[in-house]
Amino acid sequence: MPQNVLVSVLGEGAYLQPLVRAILKREPIPARNLCLSAKNAAACQAAEGYAARICEDAAAAILNSEIVLVTASRREMPTCLAQISDCTQKRVLVTVCDDARVNLAYVVERIAGATEFVAAVLHKGEGGRFFASYEIADKTRLFLHQPCRDLVDALCEELNTAG
């Protein structure tokens, strides 16, 4: 059953388009609850044909959401986080990366206070199947834990069926 939360997806790299498509196809949230930046061509391309909200820029997408998913490689993650660090307050920031060094401590160091954090690390298990492990900050509201997991788990399901 879809969660009734507003979500923005930001970032770049190999998981950006699969993440957007997974959310839209697998519907952990209704398509109308997904906010994307018009300046992120790859994310908008992945959402073509769906009723996602296209916002003016990343800040507008964040301001329209409760959960902010950011995906990037470890090398690009600092740049992605720096661009949004001032506007994530009172939101849950979920980083999605396949490098275990992008953990909760890594994110907390780079983002302004009053933000709730979830670090999702993608892993390939036996047989090449993707799964995620999660670190959730103590301050993160309990009722948002499961929607955050559902969003990232949709990505893992998408990657497992695509590969």
PDB file of C-alpha atoms in Angstrom:
ATOM      1  CA  MET A   1       0.000   0.000   0.000  1.00  0.00           C
ATOM      2  CA  PRO A   2       1.469   3.366  -0.965  1.00  0.00           C
ATOM      3  CA  GLN A   3       2.638   5.650   1.824  1.00  0.00           C
ATOM      4  CA  ASN A   4       1.124   9.133   1.860  1.00  0.00           C
ATOM      5  CA  VAL A   5       4.360  11.131   2.185  1.00  0.00           C
ATOM      6  CA  LEU A   6       5.952  13.667  -0.134  1.00  0.00           C
ATOM      7  CA  VAL A   7       9.354  12.624  -1.459  1.00  0.00           C
ATOM      8  CA  SER A   8      12.037  14.342  -3.507  1.00  0.00           C
ATOM      9  CA  VAL A   9      14.806  12.523  -5.363  1.00  0.00           C
ATOM     10  CA  LEU A  10      18.057  14.349  -6.038  1.00  0.00           C
ATOM     11  CA  GLY A  11      21.583  13.468  -7.021  1.00  0.00           C
ATOM     12  CA  GLU A  12      23.314  11.810  -9.908  1.00  0.00           C
ATOM     13  CA  GLY A  13      25.006   8.634 -10.974  1.00  0.00           C
ATOM     14  CA  ALA A  14      24.093   5.079 -11.773  1.00  0.00           C
ATOM     15  CA  TYR A  15      21.225   4.745  -9.280  1.00  0.00           C
ATOM     16  CA  LEU A  16      19.366   8.020  -9.977  1.00  0.00           C
ATOM     17  CA  GLN A  17      17.197   6.912 -12.886  1.00  0.00           C
ATOM     18  CA  PRO A  18      16.540   3.403 -11.502  1.00  0.00           C
ATOM     19  CA  LEU A  19      15.500   4.997  -8.190  1.00  0.00           C
ATOM     20  CA  VAL A  20      13.022   7.363  -9.845  1.00  0.00           C
ATOM     21  CA  ARG A  21      11.642   4.575 -12.049  1.00  0.00           C
ATOM     22  CA  ALA A  22      11.390   2.175  -9.096  1.00  0.00           C
ATOM     23  CA  ILE A  23       9.359   4.673  -7.077  1.00  0.00           C
ATOM     24  CA  LEU A  24       7.034   5.361  -9.997  1.00  0.00           C
ATOM     25  CA  LYS A  25       6.606   1.746 -11.126  1.00  0.00           C
ATOM     26  CA  ARG A  26       6.474   0.009  -7.744  1.00  0.00           C
ATOM     27  CA  GLU A  27       4.489   2.797  -6.047  1.00  0.00           C
ATOM     28  CA  PRO A  28       5.749   2.916  -2.462  1.00  0.00           C
ATOM     29  CA  ILE A  29       4.227   6.433  -2.758  1.00  0.00           C
ATOM     30  CA  PRO A  30       1.728   7.780  -5.311  1.00  0.00           C
ATOM     31  CA  ALA A  31       3.427   9.296  -8.379  1.00  0.00           C
ATOM     32  CA  ARG A  32       1.942  12.716  -7.584  1.00  0.00           C
ATOM     33  CA  ASN A  33       3.900  12.681  -4.279  1.00  0.00           C
ATOM     34  CA  LEU A  34       7.285  12.503  -6.037  1.00  0.00           C
ATOM     35  CA  CYS A  35       9.028  15.874  -6.440  1.00  0.00           C
ATOM     36  CA  LEU A  36      11.883  16.305  -8.915  1.00  0.00           C
ATOM     37  CA  SER A  37      14.014  19.266  -9.921  1.00  0.00           C
ATOM     38  CA  ALA A  38      13.468  20.555 -13.454  1.00  0.00           C
ATOM     39  CA  LYS A  39      17.226  21.149 -13.502  1.00  0.00           C
ATOM     40  CA  ASN A  40      17.937  17.434 -13.120  1.00  0.00           C
ATOM     41  CA  ALA A  41      17.392  16.204 -16.682  1.00  0.00           C
ATOM     42  CA  ALA A  42      18.178  12.558 -15.857  1.00  0.00           C
ATOM     43  CA  ALA A  43      15.555  12.412 -13.087  1.00  0.00           C
ATOM     44  CA  CYS A  44      12.944  14.144 -15.253  1.00  0.00           C
ATOM     45  CA  GLN A  45      13.674  11.773 -18.134  1.00  0.00           C
ATOM     46  CA  ALA A  46      13.147   8.768 -15.858  1.00  0.00           C
ATOM     47  CA  ALA A  47       9.761  10.200 -14.796  1.00  0.00           C
ATOM     48  CA  GLU A  48       8.419  10.822 -18.310  1.00  0.00           C
ATOM     49  CA  GLY A  49       4.875   9.561 -18.675  1.00  0.00           C
ATOM     50  CA  TYR A  50       4.146   9.704 -14.931  1.00  0.00           C
ATOM     51  CA  ALA A  51       2.417  12.353 -12.840  1.00  0.00           C
ATOM     52  CA  ALA A  52       5.461  13.311 -10.777  1.00  0.00           C
ATOM     53  CA  ARG A  53       5.752  16.934  -9.629  1.00  0.00           C
ATOM     54  CA  ILE A  54       8.439  18.845 -11.496  1.00  0.00           C
ATOM     55  CA  CYS A  55       9.714  21.721  -9.360  1.00  0.00           C
ATOM     56  CA  GLU A  56      11.803  24.717 -10.406  1.00  0.00           C
ATOM     57  CA  ASP A  57      15.002  23.451  -8.763  1.00  0.00           C
ATOM     58  CA  ALA A  58      16.345  21.163  -6.025  1.00  0.00           C
ATOM     59  CA  ALA A  59      15.478  23.605  -3.233  1.00  0.00           C
ATOM     60  CA  ALA A  60      11.845  23.779  -4.397  1.00  0.00           C
ATOM     61  CA  ALA A  61      11.664  19.983  -4.611  1.00  0.00           C
ATOM     62  CA  ILE A  62      13.019  19.702  -1.065  1.00  0.00           C
ATOM     63  CA  LEU A  63      10.641  22.329   0.302  1.00  0.00           C
ATOM     64  CA  ASN A  64       7.722  20.339  -1.159  1.00  0.00           C
ATOM     65  CA  SER A  65       8.793  17.087   0.490  1.00  0.00           C
ATOM     66  CA  GLU A  66       9.069  15.334   3.837  1.00  0.00           C
ATOM     67  CA  ILE A  67      11.657  12.774   2.729  1.00  0.00           C
ATOM     68  CA  VAL A  68      14.652  13.738   0.590  1.00  0.00           C
ATOM     69  CA  LEU A  69      16.452  10.893  -1.188  1.00  0.00           C
ATOM     70  CA  VAL A  70      19.950  11.732  -2.426  1.00  0.00           C
ATOM     71  CA  THR A  71      21.863   9.231  -4.519  1.00  0.00           C
ATOM     72  CA  ALA A  72      25.437   9.639  -5.720  1.00  0.00           C
ATOM     73  CA  SER A  73      28.790   7.911  -5.683  1.00  0.00           C
ATOM     74  CA  ARG A  74      30.997   8.450  -2.634  1.00  0.00           C
ATOM     75  CA  ARG A  75      33.116  10.824  -4.692  1.00  0.00           C
ATOM     76  CA  GLU A  76      30.111  12.948  -5.756  1.00  0.00           C
ATOM     77  CA  MET A  77      28.091  12.734  -2.516  1.00  0.00           C
ATOM     78  CA  PRO A  78      29.840  15.689  -0.777  1.00  0.00           C
ATOM     79  CA  THR A  79      28.981  17.982  -3.695  1.00  0.00           C
ATOM     80  CA  CYS A  80      25.344  16.815  -3.745  1.00  0.00           C
ATOM     81  CA  LEU A  81      25.002  17.266   0.013  1.00  0.00           C
ATOM     82  CA  ALA A  82      26.673  20.695   0.007  1.00  0.00           C
ATOM     83  CA  GLN A  83      24.154  21.952  -2.538  1.00  0.00           C
ATOM     84  CA  ILE A  84      21.195  21.073  -0.314  1.00  0.00           C
ATOM     85  CA  SER A  85      22.544  21.336   3.239  1.00  0.00           C
ATOM     86  CA  ASP A  86      20.791  24.622   3.963  1.00  0.00           C
ATOM     87  CA  CYS A  87      17.276  23.515   3.016  1.00  0.00           C
ATOM     88  CA  THR A  88      16.871  20.041   4.518  1.00  0.00           C
ATOM     89  CA  GLN A  89      15.885  21.149   8.019  1.00  0.00           C
ATOM     90  CA  LYS A  90      12.780  19.430   9.387  1.00  0.00           C
ATOM     91  CA  ARG A  91      13.026  16.760   6.688  1.00  0.00           C
ATOM     92  CA  VAL A  92      14.327  13.215   6.615  1.00  0.00           C
ATOM     93  CA  LEU A  93      17.435  13.005   4.450  1.00  0.00           C
ATOM     94  CA  VAL A  94      18.103   9.523   3.055  1.00  0.00           C
ATOM     95  CA  THR A  95      21.439   8.963   1.343  1.00  0.00           C
ATOM     96  CA  VAL A  96      21.580   6.078  -1.127  1.00  0.00           C
ATOM     97  CA  CYS A  97      25.061   4.890  -2.043  1.00  0.00           C
ATOM     98  CA  ASP A  98      26.856   1.614  -2.654  1.00  0.00           C
ATOM     99  CA  ASP A  99      29.852   2.630  -0.527  1.00  0.00           C
ATOM    100  CA  ALA A 100      29.638   1.726   3.172  1.00  0.00           C
ATOM    101  CA  ARG A 101      31.767   4.783   4.016  1.00  0.00           C
ATOM    102  CA  VAL A 102      28.720   6.954   3.221  1.00  0.00           C
ATOM    103  CA  ASN A 103      27.247   6.093   6.595  1.00  0.00           C
ATOM    104  CA  LEU A 104      25.324   8.045   9.200  1.00  0.00           C
ATOM    105  CA  ALA A 105      28.417   9.752  10.648  1.00  0.00           C
ATOM    106  CA  TYR A 106      29.496  10.821   7.160  1.00  0.00           C
ATOM    107  CA  VAL A 107      26.134  12.462   6.464  1.00  0.00           C
ATOM    108  CA  VAL A 108      25.743  14.088   9.897  1.00  0.00           C
ATOM    109  CA  GLU A 109      29.130  15.802   9.393  1.00  0.00           C
ATOM    110  CA  ARG A 110      27.963  17.443   6.177  1.00  0.00           C
ATOM    111  CA  ILE A 111      24.386  18.570   6.805  1.00  0.00           C
ATOM    112  CA  ALA A 112      22.921  21.343   8.975  1.00  0.00           C
ATOM    113  CA  GLY A 113      21.256  20.501  12.263  1.00  0.00           C
ATOM    114  CA  ALA A 114      17.528  19.826  12.694  1.00  0.00           C
ATOM    115  CA  THR A 115      17.630  17.341   9.834  1.00  0.00           C
ATOM    116  CA  GLU A 116      16.693  13.715  10.420  1.00  0.00           C
ATOM    117  CA  PHE A 117      19.001  11.165   8.802  1.00  0.00           C
ATOM    118  CA  VAL A 118      18.889   7.720   7.249  1.00  0.00           C
ATOM    119  CA  ALA A 119      21.942   6.258   5.530  1.00  0.00           C
ATOM    120  CA  ALA A 120      21.067   3.448   3.121  1.00  0.00           C
ATOM    121  CA  VAL A 121      23.959   1.402   1.778  1.00  0.00           C
ATOM    122  CA  LEU A 122      23.352  -0.811  -1.235  1.00  0.00           C
ATOM    123  CA  HIS A 123      25.030  -4.225  -1.241  1.00  0.00           C
ATOM    124  CA  LYS A 124      25.232  -7.073  -3.727  1.00  0.00           C
ATOM    125  CA  GLY A 125      24.645 -10.375  -2.048  1.00  0.00           C
ATOM    126  CA  GLU A 126      25.111 -13.926  -3.188  1.00  0.00           C
ATOM    127  CA  GLY A 127      23.864 -14.379  -6.704  1.00  0.00           C
ATOM    128  CA  GLY A 128      24.348 -10.681  -7.425  1.00  0.00           C
ATOM    129  CA  ARG A 129      21.061  -9.625  -5.801  1.00  0.00           C
ATOM    130  CA  PHE A 130      20.871  -6.126  -4.333  1.00  0.00           C
ATOM    131  CA  PHE A 131      19.763  -5.380  -0.793  1.00  0.00           C
ATOM    132  CA  ALA A 132      20.145  -2.381   1.498  1.00  0.00           C
ATOM    133  CA  SER A 133      21.350  -1.912   5.036  1.00  0.00           C
ATOM    134  CA  TYR A 134      20.167   1.075   7.039  1.00  0.00           C
ATOM    135  CA  GLU A 135      21.500   3.353   9.762  1.00  0.00           C
ATOM    136  CA  ILE A 136      18.803   5.597  11.200  1.00  0.00           C
ATOM    137  CA  ALA A 137      19.539   8.544  13.478  1.00  0.00           C
ATOM    138  CA  ASP A 138      17.836   8.445  16.866  1.00  0.00           C
ATOM    139  CA  LYS A 139      15.981  11.723  16.186  1.00  0.00           C
ATOM    140  CA  THR A 140      14.315  10.403  13.016  1.00  0.00           C
ATOM    141  CA  ARG A 141      10.569  10.207  13.536  1.00  0.00           C
ATOM    142  CA  LEU A 142       9.482   6.590  13.912  1.00  0.00           C
ATOM    143  CA  PHE A 143       6.537   6.806  11.515  1.00  0.00           C
ATOM    144  CA  LEU A 144       8.934   7.767   8.687  1.00  0.00           C
ATOM    145  CA  HIS A 145      11.322   4.820   9.146  1.00  0.00           C
ATOM    146  CA  GLN A 146       9.236   2.395   7.084  1.00  0.00           C
ATOM    147  CA  PRO A 147       8.513   4.756   4.179  1.00  0.00           C
ATOM    148  CA  CYS A 148      12.262   5.445   3.888  1.00  0.00           C
ATOM    149  CA  ARG A 149      12.977   1.713   3.789  1.00  0.00           C
ATOM    150  CA  ASP A 150      10.165   1.087   1.309  1.00  0.00           C
ATOM    151  CA  LEU A 151      11.583   3.678  -1.108  1.00  0.00           C
ATOM    152  CA  VAL A 152      15.087   2.201  -1.090  1.00  0.00           C
ATOM    153  CA  ASP A 153      13.786  -1.373  -1.114  1.00  0.00           C
ATOM    154  CA  ALA A 154      11.846  -0.488  -4.290  1.00  0.00           C
ATOM    155  CA  LEU A 155      15.175   0.453  -5.864  1.00  0.00           C
ATOM    156  CA  CYS A 156      16.686  -2.891  -4.845  1.00  0.00           C
ATOM    157  CA  GLU A 157      13.712  -4.758  -6.321  1.00  0.00           C
ATOM    158  CA  GLU A 158      14.035  -2.766  -9.540  1.00  0.00           C
ATOM    159  CA  LEU A 159      17.765  -3.478  -9.798  1.00  0.00           C
ATOM    160  CA  ASN A 160      17.187  -7.173  -9.123  1.00  0.00           C
ATOM    161  CA  THR A 161      14.578  -7.514 -11.864  1.00  0.00           C
ATOM    162  CA  ALA A 162      16.544  -5.384 -14.359  1.00  0.00           C
ATOM    163  CA  GLY A 163      19.771  -7.312 -13.985  1.00  0.00           C
TER     164      GLY A 163
END
